[in-house]
Short mmCIF file of C-alpha atoms and ligand atoms in Angstrom, two decimals:
data_model
loop_
_atom_site.label_atom_id
_atom_site.label_comp_id
_atom_site.label_asym_id
_atom_site.label_seq_id
_atom_site.Cartn_x
_atom_site.Cartn_y
_atom_site.Cartn_z
CA UNK A 28 7.76 -41.61 -146.47
CA UNK A 29 5.33 -42.24 -143.67
CA UNK A 30 1.66 -41.18 -144.33
CA UNK A 31 -0.11 -38.60 -142.26
CA UNK A 32 -3.78 -39.37 -141.16
CA UNK A 33 -6.27 -36.76 -142.81
CA UNK A 34 -7.24 -35.59 -139.61
CA UNK A 35 -3.99 -34.33 -138.85
CA UNK A 36 -3.33 -32.89 -142.20
CA UNK A 37 -6.51 -30.88 -141.97
CA UNK A 38 -5.44 -29.60 -138.61
CA UNK A 39 -1.91 -28.90 -139.68
CA UNK A 40 -0.86 -25.37 -139.29
CA UNK A 41 2.12 -25.91 -141.49
CA UNK A 42 1.62 -25.46 -145.13
CA UNK A 43 4.03 -26.01 -147.97
CA UNK A 44 5.39 -29.19 -146.76
CA UNK A 45 5.70 -32.47 -148.77
CA UNK A 46 3.07 -35.08 -147.21
CA UNK A 47 1.90 -38.49 -147.94
CA UNK A 48 -1.75 -39.41 -147.35
CA UNK A 49 -3.71 -42.89 -148.03
CA UNK A 50 -6.95 -43.70 -147.98
CA UNK A 51 -10.11 -44.41 -150.31
CA UNK A 52 -11.67 -42.08 -152.92
CA UNK A 53 -14.83 -40.68 -151.96
CA UNK A 54 -15.36 -38.90 -155.20
CA UNK A 55 -13.35 -37.68 -158.08
CA UNK A 56 -14.73 -34.53 -159.63
CA UNK A 57 -13.40 -32.91 -163.10
CA UNK A 58 -10.62 -35.51 -163.69
CA UNK A 59 -8.88 -33.36 -160.80
CA UNK A 60 -10.26 -33.07 -157.45
CA UNK A 61 -10.37 -36.28 -155.29
CA UNK A 62 -12.13 -36.06 -152.00
CA UNK A 63 -9.95 -38.76 -150.08
CA UNK A 64 -11.04 -40.09 -146.62
CA UNK A 65 -9.25 -42.30 -144.58
CA UNK A 66 -11.53 -42.76 -141.68
CA UNK A 67 -9.53 -40.68 -139.14
CA UNK A 68 -12.33 -38.03 -139.54
CA UNK A 69 -15.62 -37.50 -140.96
CA UNK A 70 -13.79 -34.85 -143.49
CA UNK A 71 -12.39 -35.63 -146.64
CA UNK A 72 -8.93 -34.13 -147.89
CA UNK A 73 -9.02 -32.48 -151.26
CA UNK A 74 -6.15 -33.71 -153.49
CA UNK A 75 -5.72 -31.80 -156.67
CA UNK A 76 -4.44 -34.24 -159.69
CA UNK A 77 -2.31 -32.58 -162.12
CA UNK A 78 -4.28 -34.15 -164.77
CA UNK A 79 -2.32 -32.90 -167.75
CA UNK A 80 0.85 -34.84 -166.31
CA UNK A 81 -1.02 -37.73 -165.00
CA UNK A 82 -1.42 -41.08 -167.61
CA UNK A 83 -5.09 -41.36 -168.77
CA UNK A 84 -4.83 -45.06 -167.67
CA UNK A 85 -4.13 -43.94 -164.17
CA UNK A 86 -6.89 -41.30 -164.07
CA UNK A 87 -9.44 -43.69 -165.16
CA UNK A 88 -8.51 -45.93 -162.18
CA UNK A 89 -9.31 -42.99 -159.65
CA UNK A 90 -12.77 -44.19 -158.96
CA UNK A 91 -15.08 -43.97 -155.85
CA UNK A 92 -14.06 -46.89 -153.46
CA UNK A 93 -10.49 -47.08 -154.67
CA UNK A 94 -7.45 -47.14 -152.32
CA UNK A 95 -4.92 -44.75 -153.32
CA UNK A 96 -1.90 -43.16 -152.00
CA UNK A 97 -1.19 -39.31 -152.76
CA UNK A 98 2.35 -37.87 -152.28
CA UNK A 99 2.57 -33.90 -152.74
CA UNK A 100 2.62 -30.36 -151.37
CA UNK A 101 0.21 -29.43 -148.50
CA UNK A 102 -1.18 -26.07 -149.52
CA UNK A 103 -3.67 -23.47 -148.36
CA UNK A 104 -6.80 -24.25 -150.74
CA UNK A 105 -8.20 -21.43 -152.69
CA UNK A 106 -11.56 -23.21 -153.07
CA UNK A 107 -14.28 -23.10 -150.60
CA UNK A 108 -14.89 -25.74 -148.06
CA UNK A 109 -11.68 -26.34 -146.84
CA UNK A 110 -8.55 -24.81 -145.46
CA UNK A 111 -5.97 -26.92 -147.01
CA UNK A 112 -5.46 -29.30 -149.76
CA UNK A 113 -2.90 -31.59 -151.13
CA UNK A 114 -1.30 -30.65 -154.63
CA UNK A 115 -0.55 -34.21 -155.74
CA UNK A 116 2.88 -34.93 -157.23
CA UNK A 117 2.83 -38.57 -157.17
CA UNK A 118 -0.21 -40.75 -157.10
CA UNK A 119 -0.38 -44.37 -156.83
CA UNK A 120 -3.40 -46.92 -156.91
CA UNK A 121 -3.31 -49.20 -154.12
CA UNK A 122 -6.30 -51.11 -155.09
CA UNK A 123 -8.81 -50.60 -157.77
CA UNK A 124 -12.60 -50.36 -157.29
CA UNK A 125 -14.88 -51.38 -159.96
CA UNK A 126 -16.99 -48.18 -160.56
CA UNK A 127 -19.72 -50.25 -162.05
CA UNK A 128 -20.04 -52.66 -159.15
CA UNK A 129 -18.98 -51.02 -156.05
CA UNK A 130 -22.24 -50.70 -153.97
CA UNK A 131 -21.10 -47.33 -152.16
CA UNK A 132 -21.82 -44.98 -154.70
CA UNK A 133 -21.78 -41.16 -153.68
CA UNK A 134 -25.66 -40.74 -153.37
CA UNK A 135 -28.38 -41.23 -150.91
CA UNK A 136 -28.95 -45.04 -149.96
CA UNK A 137 -31.71 -46.51 -147.97
CA UNK A 138 -30.63 -47.66 -144.40
CA UNK A 139 -32.24 -51.18 -145.37
CA UNK A 140 -29.56 -51.21 -148.34
CA UNK A 141 -26.71 -50.06 -146.09
CA UNK A 142 -27.52 -53.14 -143.74
CA UNK A 143 -27.48 -55.82 -146.47
CA UNK A 144 -23.94 -54.07 -147.07
CA UNK A 145 -22.73 -53.94 -143.64
CA UNK A 146 -19.26 -54.58 -144.38
CA UNK A 147 -18.92 -51.49 -146.98
CA UNK A 148 -21.54 -49.26 -145.11
CA UNK A 149 -18.67 -48.12 -142.73
CA UNK A 150 -17.17 -46.56 -145.82
CA UNK A 151 -20.34 -43.96 -145.81
CA UNK A 152 -20.24 -40.66 -143.92
CA UNK A 153 -22.92 -41.38 -141.42
CA UNK A 154 -21.69 -44.95 -140.66
CA UNK A 155 -18.18 -43.72 -140.10
CA UNK A 156 -19.44 -40.92 -137.76
CA UNK A 157 -21.85 -43.73 -135.87
CA UNK A 158 -18.77 -46.02 -135.32
CA UNK A 159 -16.35 -43.45 -134.23
CA UNK A 160 -18.87 -42.08 -131.61
CA UNK A 161 -19.40 -45.75 -130.71
CA UNK A 162 -15.52 -46.24 -129.99
CA UNK A 163 -15.36 -42.77 -127.97
CA UNK A 164 -18.71 -43.72 -125.84
CA UNK A 165 -17.09 -47.10 -124.79
CA UNK A 166 -13.63 -45.25 -123.97
CA UNK A 167 -15.92 -42.69 -122.02
CA UNK A 168 -17.41 -45.83 -120.03
CA UNK A 169 -14.14 -46.84 -119.04
CA UNK A 170 -12.86 -43.71 -117.99
CA UNK A 171 -15.83 -42.79 -115.99
CA UNK A 172 -15.66 -45.98 -114.01
CA UNK A 173 -11.81 -46.10 -113.81
CA UNK A 174 -11.73 -42.51 -112.65
CA UNK A 175 -14.01 -43.65 -109.76
CA UNK A 176 -11.91 -46.53 -108.56
CA UNK A 177 -14.35 -49.39 -110.01
CA UNK A 178 -12.64 -52.43 -110.85
CA UNK A 179 -13.56 -53.90 -114.62
CA UNK A 180 -14.79 -57.33 -114.20
CA UNK A 181 -15.02 -59.95 -117.03
CA UNK A 182 -17.56 -62.22 -116.39
CA UNK A 183 -18.34 -65.36 -118.32
CA UNK A 184 -19.89 -65.40 -121.63
CA UNK A 185 -20.84 -68.93 -121.28
CA UNK A 186 -22.81 -69.56 -118.22
CA UNK A 187 -23.97 -72.64 -116.25
CA UNK A 188 -26.64 -70.46 -114.51
CA UNK A 189 -29.90 -69.86 -116.55
CA UNK A 190 -31.76 -68.55 -113.55
CA UNK A 191 -31.64 -64.81 -113.84
CA UNK A 192 -34.90 -64.80 -116.06
CA UNK A 193 -33.91 -61.61 -118.07
CA UNK A 194 -34.72 -63.36 -121.35
CA UNK A 195 -34.77 -66.50 -123.52
CA UNK A 196 -31.27 -68.08 -123.83
CA UNK A 197 -29.01 -69.39 -126.67
CA UNK A 198 -28.06 -73.09 -125.69
CA UNK A 199 -24.04 -73.68 -125.87
CA UNK A 200 -23.23 -77.35 -126.78
CA UNK A 201 -20.66 -79.51 -128.52
CA UNK A 202 -22.99 -82.52 -128.54
CA UNK A 203 -24.05 -84.02 -132.01
CA UNK A 204 -27.39 -82.57 -132.95
CA UNK A 205 -28.09 -85.21 -135.31
CA UNK A 206 -27.26 -88.01 -132.61
CA UNK A 207 -27.91 -86.76 -128.98
CA UNK A 208 -26.90 -89.09 -126.10
CA UNK A 209 -29.82 -89.89 -124.14
CA UNK A 210 -29.56 -91.01 -120.23
CA UNK A 211 -31.75 -93.89 -118.70
CA UNK A 212 -34.77 -91.93 -118.49
CA UNK A 213 -34.61 -91.06 -122.32
CA UNK A 214 -33.57 -87.36 -121.97
CA UNK A 215 -30.34 -85.64 -123.31
CA UNK A 216 -27.49 -86.85 -121.41
CA UNK A 217 -25.70 -83.11 -120.62
CA UNK A 218 -23.22 -85.08 -118.72
CA UNK A 219 -21.70 -86.38 -122.08
CA UNK A 220 -21.69 -82.39 -122.95
CA UNK A 221 -18.53 -80.27 -123.09
CA UNK A 222 -18.92 -79.00 -119.84
CA UNK A 223 -20.48 -81.97 -118.35
CA UNK A 224 -24.03 -79.79 -117.89
CA UNK A 225 -26.45 -77.71 -119.71
CA UNK A 226 -24.87 -74.36 -120.53
CA UNK A 227 -25.88 -71.27 -122.17
CA UNK A 228 -24.67 -67.78 -123.67
CA UNK A 229 -25.24 -65.44 -120.62
CA UNK A 230 -28.07 -62.61 -120.75
CA UNK A 231 -26.19 -60.58 -118.20
CA UNK A 232 -23.12 -60.64 -116.02
CA UNK A 233 -25.00 -59.26 -113.01
CA UNK A 234 -25.01 -62.51 -110.63
CA UNK A 235 -21.15 -63.02 -111.03
CA UNK A 236 -20.75 -59.27 -110.66
CA UNK A 237 -22.34 -59.41 -107.47
CA UNK A 238 -20.02 -61.92 -106.06
CA UNK A 239 -17.22 -59.44 -107.03
CA UNK A 240 -18.71 -56.48 -105.59
CA UNK A 241 -18.82 -58.14 -102.31
CA UNK A 242 -15.04 -58.07 -102.34
CA UNK A 243 -13.83 -55.22 -104.52
CA UNK A 244 -16.63 -52.67 -103.39
CA UNK A 245 -17.34 -51.22 -106.49
CA UNK A 246 -16.97 -53.28 -109.82
CA UNK A 247 -18.23 -52.75 -113.17
CA UNK A 248 -18.37 -55.38 -116.60
CA UNK A 249 -18.80 -54.33 -120.04
CA UNK A 250 -19.19 -57.08 -122.27
CA UNK A 251 -21.61 -59.01 -124.92
CA UNK A 252 -24.73 -60.60 -123.60
CA UNK A 253 -27.28 -62.50 -125.42
CA UNK A 254 -30.93 -62.96 -125.83
CA UNK A 255 -33.02 -65.37 -127.80
CA UNK A 256 -36.43 -63.47 -127.54
CA UNK A 257 -37.86 -63.24 -131.02
CA UNK A 258 -38.53 -59.53 -130.68
CA UNK A 259 -37.98 -58.00 -134.12
CA UNK A 260 -38.09 -54.31 -133.03
CA UNK A 261 -35.87 -51.47 -133.62
CA UNK A 262 -34.68 -51.39 -130.19
CA UNK A 263 -33.85 -55.24 -129.84
CA UNK A 264 -30.60 -57.23 -130.66
CA UNK A 265 -29.96 -60.93 -130.09
CA UNK A 266 -26.48 -60.12 -129.21
CA UNK A 267 -25.81 -56.68 -127.65
CA UNK A 268 -23.09 -55.28 -125.24
CA UNK A 269 -23.94 -54.46 -121.64
CA UNK A 270 -22.18 -52.14 -118.82
CA UNK A 271 -23.23 -53.47 -115.39
CA UNK A 272 -21.79 -51.57 -112.41
CA UNK A 273 -22.59 -53.06 -108.87
CA UNK A 274 -21.70 -51.26 -105.79
CA UNK A 275 -21.47 -52.48 -101.92
CA UNK A 276 -23.14 -50.38 -99.45
CA UNK A 277 -25.29 -48.64 -102.16
CA UNK A 278 -28.95 -48.09 -102.04
CA UNK A 279 -31.48 -47.43 -104.42
CA UNK A 280 -31.36 -43.64 -104.17
CA UNK A 281 -27.24 -44.06 -104.58
CA UNK A 282 -27.89 -46.47 -107.45
CA UNK A 283 -30.18 -43.70 -109.00
CA UNK A 284 -27.61 -40.79 -108.71
CA UNK A 285 -24.61 -43.00 -110.11
CA UNK A 286 -26.71 -44.17 -113.33
CA UNK A 287 -27.49 -40.37 -113.76
CA UNK A 288 -23.99 -39.13 -113.31
CA UNK A 289 -22.53 -41.62 -115.20
CA UNK A 290 -24.77 -41.25 -118.18
CA UNK A 291 -24.46 -37.39 -118.06
CA UNK A 292 -20.79 -37.77 -117.94
CA UNK A 293 -20.20 -40.09 -120.96
CA UNK A 294 -22.38 -38.17 -123.30
CA UNK A 295 -20.51 -34.87 -122.20
CA UNK A 296 -17.45 -36.63 -123.06
CA UNK A 297 -18.49 -37.72 -126.30
CA UNK A 298 -19.92 -34.35 -127.19
CA UNK A 299 -16.32 -32.74 -126.48
CA UNK A 300 -14.55 -35.39 -128.54
CA UNK A 301 -16.80 -35.86 -131.29
CA UNK A 302 -17.92 -32.64 -132.46
CA UNK A 303 -17.54 -33.00 -136.17
CA UNK A 304 -19.25 -36.33 -136.09
CA UNK A 305 -22.10 -35.29 -134.14
CA UNK A 306 -22.67 -32.12 -135.98
CA UNK A 307 -22.89 -34.36 -139.43
CA UNK A 308 -25.39 -36.71 -137.66
CA UNK A 309 -27.39 -33.76 -136.45
CA UNK A 310 -27.95 -32.53 -140.01
CA UNK A 311 -28.53 -36.24 -141.17
CA UNK A 312 -31.12 -36.21 -138.63
CA UNK A 313 -32.77 -32.91 -139.59
CA UNK A 314 -32.79 -34.14 -143.29
CA UNK A 315 -34.52 -37.36 -142.12
CA UNK A 316 -37.17 -35.37 -140.04
CA UNK A 317 -38.26 -33.33 -143.05
CA UNK A 318 -39.50 -36.55 -144.60
CA UNK A 319 -41.96 -36.95 -141.54
CA UNK A 320 -45.34 -35.44 -141.00
CA UNK A 321 -45.08 -32.12 -138.64
CA UNK A 322 -46.46 -33.84 -135.67
CA UNK A 323 -43.82 -36.48 -135.60
CA UNK A 324 -41.01 -34.33 -135.86
CA UNK A 325 -38.68 -33.65 -132.86
CA UNK A 326 -38.93 -30.45 -131.26
CA UNK A 327 -35.25 -30.37 -130.71
CA UNK A 328 -32.11 -31.00 -133.02
CA UNK A 329 -29.83 -33.86 -131.93
CA UNK A 330 -27.18 -31.65 -129.81
CA UNK A 331 -30.27 -29.84 -128.22
CA UNK A 332 -31.55 -33.14 -126.95
CA UNK A 333 -28.01 -34.28 -125.86
CA UNK A 334 -27.43 -30.86 -123.88
CA UNK A 335 -31.07 -31.06 -122.48
CA UNK A 336 -29.86 -34.40 -120.79
CA UNK A 337 -26.93 -32.77 -119.32
CA UNK A 338 -28.58 -29.68 -118.10
CA UNK A 339 -31.57 -31.21 -116.47
CA UNK A 340 -32.08 -33.87 -113.38
CA UNK A 341 -33.93 -37.09 -114.47
CA UNK A 342 -37.48 -37.16 -113.12
CA UNK A 343 -37.85 -39.79 -110.40
CA UNK A 344 -41.34 -41.07 -110.34
CA UNK A 345 -42.61 -44.31 -108.47
CA UNK A 346 -44.48 -46.99 -110.51
CA UNK A 347 -47.73 -46.20 -108.46
CA UNK A 348 -47.34 -42.49 -109.69
CA UNK A 349 -46.73 -43.58 -113.13
CA UNK A 350 -49.83 -46.02 -113.25
CA UNK A 351 -52.16 -43.19 -112.16
CA UNK A 352 -50.61 -40.78 -114.52
CA UNK A 353 -51.05 -43.21 -117.58
CA UNK A 354 -54.41 -44.47 -116.41
CA UNK A 355 -55.71 -40.98 -116.40
CA UNK A 356 -53.97 -39.99 -119.94
CA UNK A 357 -55.79 -39.38 -123.04
CA UNK A 358 -54.35 -42.24 -125.29
CA UNK A 359 -55.35 -44.78 -122.35
CA UNK A 360 -59.00 -43.17 -122.12
CA UNK A 361 -59.17 -43.00 -126.15
CA UNK A 362 -57.85 -46.45 -126.16
CA UNK A 363 -54.87 -45.46 -128.25
CA UNK A 364 -52.50 -47.75 -126.22
CA UNK A 365 -52.37 -51.14 -127.71
CA UNK A 366 -52.25 -52.26 -124.11
CA UNK A 367 -54.76 -50.44 -121.93
CA UNK A 368 -53.68 -49.60 -118.32
CA UNK A 369 -56.61 -50.66 -116.06
CA UNK A 370 -55.08 -51.46 -112.87
CA UNK A 371 -51.96 -51.21 -110.55
CA UNK A 372 -49.69 -54.54 -111.32
CA UNK A 373 -49.60 -54.18 -115.05
CA UNK A 374 -46.68 -54.56 -116.58
CA UNK A 375 -45.27 -51.39 -118.83
CA UNK A 376 -44.69 -51.30 -122.42
CA UNK A 377 -42.63 -49.37 -124.23
CA UNK A 378 -45.66 -47.30 -125.40
CA UNK A 379 -46.38 -46.37 -122.12
CA UNK A 380 -42.71 -45.68 -121.38
CA UNK A 381 -42.47 -43.45 -124.13
CA UNK A 382 -45.67 -41.66 -123.32
CA UNK A 383 -44.41 -40.94 -119.83
CA UNK A 384 -41.07 -39.63 -121.35
CA UNK A 385 -41.90 -37.77 -124.38
CA UNK A 386 -45.45 -36.55 -123.77
CA UNK A 387 -45.93 -36.21 -119.89
CA UNK A 388 -42.71 -35.28 -118.27
CA UNK A 389 -40.79 -34.54 -121.58
CA UNK A 390 -37.27 -35.49 -119.93
CA UNK A 391 -35.55 -38.54 -118.90
CA UNK A 392 -37.59 -40.43 -116.38
CA UNK A 393 -36.38 -42.79 -113.65
CA UNK A 394 -39.16 -45.14 -112.49
CA UNK A 395 -38.81 -47.04 -109.19
CA UNK A 396 -40.53 -49.30 -106.71
CA UNK A 397 -42.29 -51.76 -109.25
CA UNK A 398 -44.55 -54.63 -108.26
CA UNK A 399 -42.63 -57.55 -107.23
CA UNK A 400 -44.22 -60.06 -109.58
CA UNK A 401 -43.29 -58.22 -112.77
CA UNK A 402 -39.59 -57.89 -111.71
CA UNK A 403 -36.61 -60.36 -111.25
CA UNK A 404 -35.98 -62.59 -108.04
CA UNK A 405 -32.97 -60.79 -106.68
CA UNK A 406 -34.73 -57.37 -106.17
CA UNK A 407 -35.04 -56.05 -102.69
CA UNK A 408 -38.63 -56.51 -101.28
CA UNK A 409 -40.05 -53.12 -99.82
CA UNK A 410 -41.65 -53.02 -96.51
CA UNK A 411 -45.01 -52.99 -98.38
CA UNK A 412 -44.32 -56.72 -99.18
CA UNK A 413 -45.39 -56.18 -102.67
CA UNK A 414 -43.10 -53.70 -104.43
CA UNK A 415 -39.41 -54.07 -105.05
CA UNK A 416 -36.47 -51.60 -105.16
CA UNK A 417 -36.08 -51.87 -108.97
CA UNK A 418 -35.52 -48.79 -111.23
CA UNK A 419 -35.85 -48.49 -114.87
CA UNK A 420 -34.47 -45.32 -116.80
CA UNK A 421 -36.63 -44.30 -119.65
CA UNK A 422 -35.37 -42.07 -122.61
CA UNK A 423 -36.87 -40.09 -125.15
CA UNK A 424 -37.24 -41.71 -128.35
CA UNK A 425 -35.72 -45.33 -126.74
CA UNK A 426 -37.70 -45.97 -123.92
CA UNK A 427 -35.89 -48.28 -121.34
CA UNK A 428 -32.21 -47.76 -121.41
CA UNK A 429 -31.15 -48.93 -118.10
CA UNK A 430 -32.61 -51.52 -115.61
CA UNK A 431 -31.33 -52.11 -112.39
CA UNK A 432 -32.33 -52.16 -108.58
CA UNK A 433 -31.02 -52.75 -104.95
CA UNK A 434 -30.57 -56.39 -104.20
CA UNK A 435 -32.27 -58.43 -101.91
CA UNK A 436 -29.25 -58.94 -99.44
CA UNK A 437 -31.29 -61.00 -96.68
CA UNK A 438 -30.66 -64.68 -97.03
CA UNK A 439 -34.01 -65.72 -95.89
CA UNK A 440 -36.19 -63.70 -97.81
CA UNK A 441 -34.06 -64.15 -100.94
CA UNK A 442 -34.64 -68.01 -100.38
CA UNK A 443 -38.15 -67.88 -100.24
CA UNK A 444 -38.55 -65.84 -103.35
CA UNK A 445 -36.28 -68.43 -104.99
CA UNK A 446 -38.68 -71.41 -103.81
CA UNK A 447 -41.67 -69.55 -104.83
CA UNK A 448 -40.44 -68.97 -108.12
CA UNK A 449 -39.16 -72.59 -108.45
CA UNK A 450 -35.42 -71.56 -108.76
CA UNK A 451 -33.10 -74.02 -108.23
CA UNK A 452 -31.06 -73.19 -105.04
CA UNK A 453 -28.15 -75.92 -106.18
CA UNK A 454 -27.82 -74.20 -109.21
CA UNK A 455 -27.27 -70.96 -107.32
CA UNK A 456 -25.42 -71.99 -104.64
CA UNK A 457 -22.43 -69.85 -104.95
CA UNK A 458 -24.89 -66.63 -105.34
CA UNK A 459 -26.68 -67.57 -102.01
CA UNK A 460 -22.98 -67.71 -100.62
CA UNK A 461 -22.65 -63.81 -100.81
CA UNK A 462 -25.85 -63.71 -98.54
CA UNK A 463 -24.30 -66.16 -95.97
CA UNK A 464 -20.81 -64.87 -95.61
CA UNK A 465 -20.81 -61.10 -95.15
CA UNK A 466 -23.94 -60.14 -96.71
CA UNK A 467 -24.60 -56.41 -96.98
CA UNK A 468 -27.04 -53.79 -98.89
CA UNK A 469 -25.74 -53.38 -102.56
CA UNK A 470 -27.21 -52.21 -105.78
CA UNK A 471 -26.38 -52.04 -109.52
CA UNK A 472 -27.89 -51.47 -112.95
CA UNK A 473 -27.35 -52.77 -116.61
CA UNK A 474 -26.98 -49.87 -119.63
CA UNK A 475 -27.63 -51.37 -122.90
CA UNK A 476 -24.91 -49.99 -124.61
CA UNK A 477 -26.62 -49.88 -128.13
CA UNK A 478 -29.34 -48.19 -127.10
CA UNK A 479 -27.22 -45.41 -125.65
CA UNK A 480 -25.42 -45.23 -128.90
CA UNK A 481 -28.94 -44.95 -130.46
CA UNK A 482 -29.72 -41.97 -128.46
CA UNK A 483 -26.48 -40.38 -128.86
CA UNK A 484 -26.37 -40.63 -132.62
CA UNK A 485 -30.24 -39.81 -133.09
CA UNK A 486 -30.34 -42.91 -135.33
CA UNK A 487 -33.60 -44.85 -134.82
CA UNK A 488 -32.91 -48.50 -135.57
CA UNK A 489 -30.58 -50.62 -133.06
CA UNK A 490 -29.44 -52.11 -136.02
CA UNK A 491 -27.47 -49.31 -137.24
CA UNK A 492 -25.37 -48.66 -134.42
CA UNK A 493 -23.57 -52.21 -133.88
CA UNK A 494 -21.17 -53.35 -136.67
CA UNK A 495 -22.70 -56.44 -137.62
CA UNK A 496 -26.19 -56.81 -135.91
CA UNK A 497 -27.67 -60.01 -135.05
CA UNK A 498 -31.35 -60.32 -135.08
CA UNK A 499 -34.04 -63.03 -135.68
CA UNK A 500 -33.22 -64.81 -139.04
CA UNK A 501 -30.23 -62.69 -139.35
CA UNK A 502 -26.50 -63.68 -138.79
CA UNK A 503 -24.61 -62.56 -142.07
CA UNK A 504 -21.15 -61.51 -141.95
O1 4AD B 22 -33.18 -54.74 -117.95
P1 4AD B 22 -32.42 -55.73 -118.29
O2 4AD B 22 -32.96 -57.14 -118.61
O3 4AD B 22 -31.54 -55.66 -116.91
C1 4AD B 22 -30.13 -56.72 -116.36
O4 4AD B 22 -30.08 -57.60 -117.37
C2 4AD B 22 -30.02 -56.77 -115.11
N1 4AD B 22 -29.25 -57.83 -115.03
C3 4AD B 22 -29.14 -55.48 -115.20
C4 4AD B 22 -28.47 -55.33 -113.80
O5 4AD B 22 -29.30 -54.93 -112.96
N2 4AD B 22 -27.43 -55.32 -113.67
O6 4AD B 22 -31.29 -55.26 -119.29
C5 4AD B 22 -30.61 -54.17 -118.82
C6 4AD B 22 -30.41 -53.08 -120.27
C7 4AD B 22 -32.03 -52.71 -120.53
O7 4AD B 22 -32.30 -51.43 -120.08
C8 4AD B 22 -31.81 -52.23 -122.18
O8 4AD B 22 -30.67 -50.96 -122.18
C9 4AD B 22 -30.67 -53.38 -122.67
O9 4AD B 22 -30.24 -54.03 -121.23
N3 4AD B 22 -31.42 -54.41 -123.27
C10 4AD B 22 -31.20 -54.46 -124.65
N4 4AD B 22 -30.49 -53.94 -125.45
C11 4AD B 22 -30.88 -54.58 -126.79
N5 4AD B 22 -31.69 -55.59 -127.25
C12 4AD B 22 -31.97 -56.44 -126.37
N6 4AD B 22 -32.35 -57.44 -126.72
C13 4AD B 22 -31.85 -55.82 -124.81
N7 4AD B 22 -32.37 -56.41 -123.76
C14 4AD B 22 -31.93 -55.53 -122.78
MG1 MG B 23 -35.40 -54.32 -117.91
#
């Protein structure tokens, strides 16, 4: 008999049918009631074991974590909490689990403990829910862009260009580290390396993405990116997934419209498809909030927060306005910020971004027109000669979730900027070609996928929304 997913059994309108379910035992109560989960839904199906007719040695092996197959009749449940249950006729232990040693006991575990057991934490309600939500969100990303006719582009993960300046890079080499070949000047001879040159893991697919946008019109990437910054925060990973749309003929306003519409779509889509998981995550968050002091508790529940983002336009504020607000803010005057804002030109830290979003505007904010010298070389210079057409989207509880810009499409201006920053023209010859042959206004942005998953699941540490996090000093699994 083929087994049926627990999700389908729980939704089944037909009772009194013979069914088979396979999954892992979450709990076994009173030698009689198995709560069985197979990952298809957060909900378990109750399986009622005929304990009088089941051998003692089988009953003993029904322990938390064991894999079992149950065959029996799907019946309406008399107990509270579930509509249907399985009256078990035949129970087979597929894989035993040592109840003394299985780490995922049915009790509350700390998130730190669960991180150390990332291979098993997905068997808990919370991590099952997070990973299903993550999967649906990534499908929503493709669904949004595909519906709009964007072309999905797989930009390279190993790159020869290290000029983007988005962060420190991981080097890729097949040279023997204990015996590096040297050239005549005594430097490492990368001509002998695998690619015949110095290569890294990519920090972003943008530059390659731009070349495709200048042919295909609207493109997006969705792939892994790597940053070797030593940022041990709850918002940074060394390996994370980024979504980067790039659109020919879009200016910065179009870019903001696209980002806002896109974020609202993927959140709405996920709320429709993952209601059980999100309800669970909402109650988890409520529980967690109870242990916080009143002042730090969120005013909104998870679903209220998500609905708020759907129902409200993001507030668009220039960097210059933001600096004025921050300079006059109470935490700045009382020197509560770690980095005090004194003058125009200061780079914004996450404390400032979160003040703007959480305390001042109390809604998602798009900051635009940043000082040129705190942003990347490829951003379009404004007429004022000192700001660029950059935009960052800031979210409550997260800070920066999106970074993007209108790109500098003027060859001369771009070259001058690269010269001033010492960025090699030889290395980026192919990028410059887009400005030589049919250059046009274009814009794009990058959304950090895990930061989006953080927001949607209400989790507070980015290590808890990616299956196996990579962070400084940690690459277990
Ligand atoms: O702002 P960033 O560095 O922008 C770029 O890389 C551009 N090339 C994007 C573009 O215009 N196509 O990164 C984009 C987003 C950030 O807003 C943040 O959400 C996320 O990527 N991000 C990280 N997420 C997790 N861990 C890290 N270390 C991250 N660094 C950036
Ligand atoms: Mg950024």
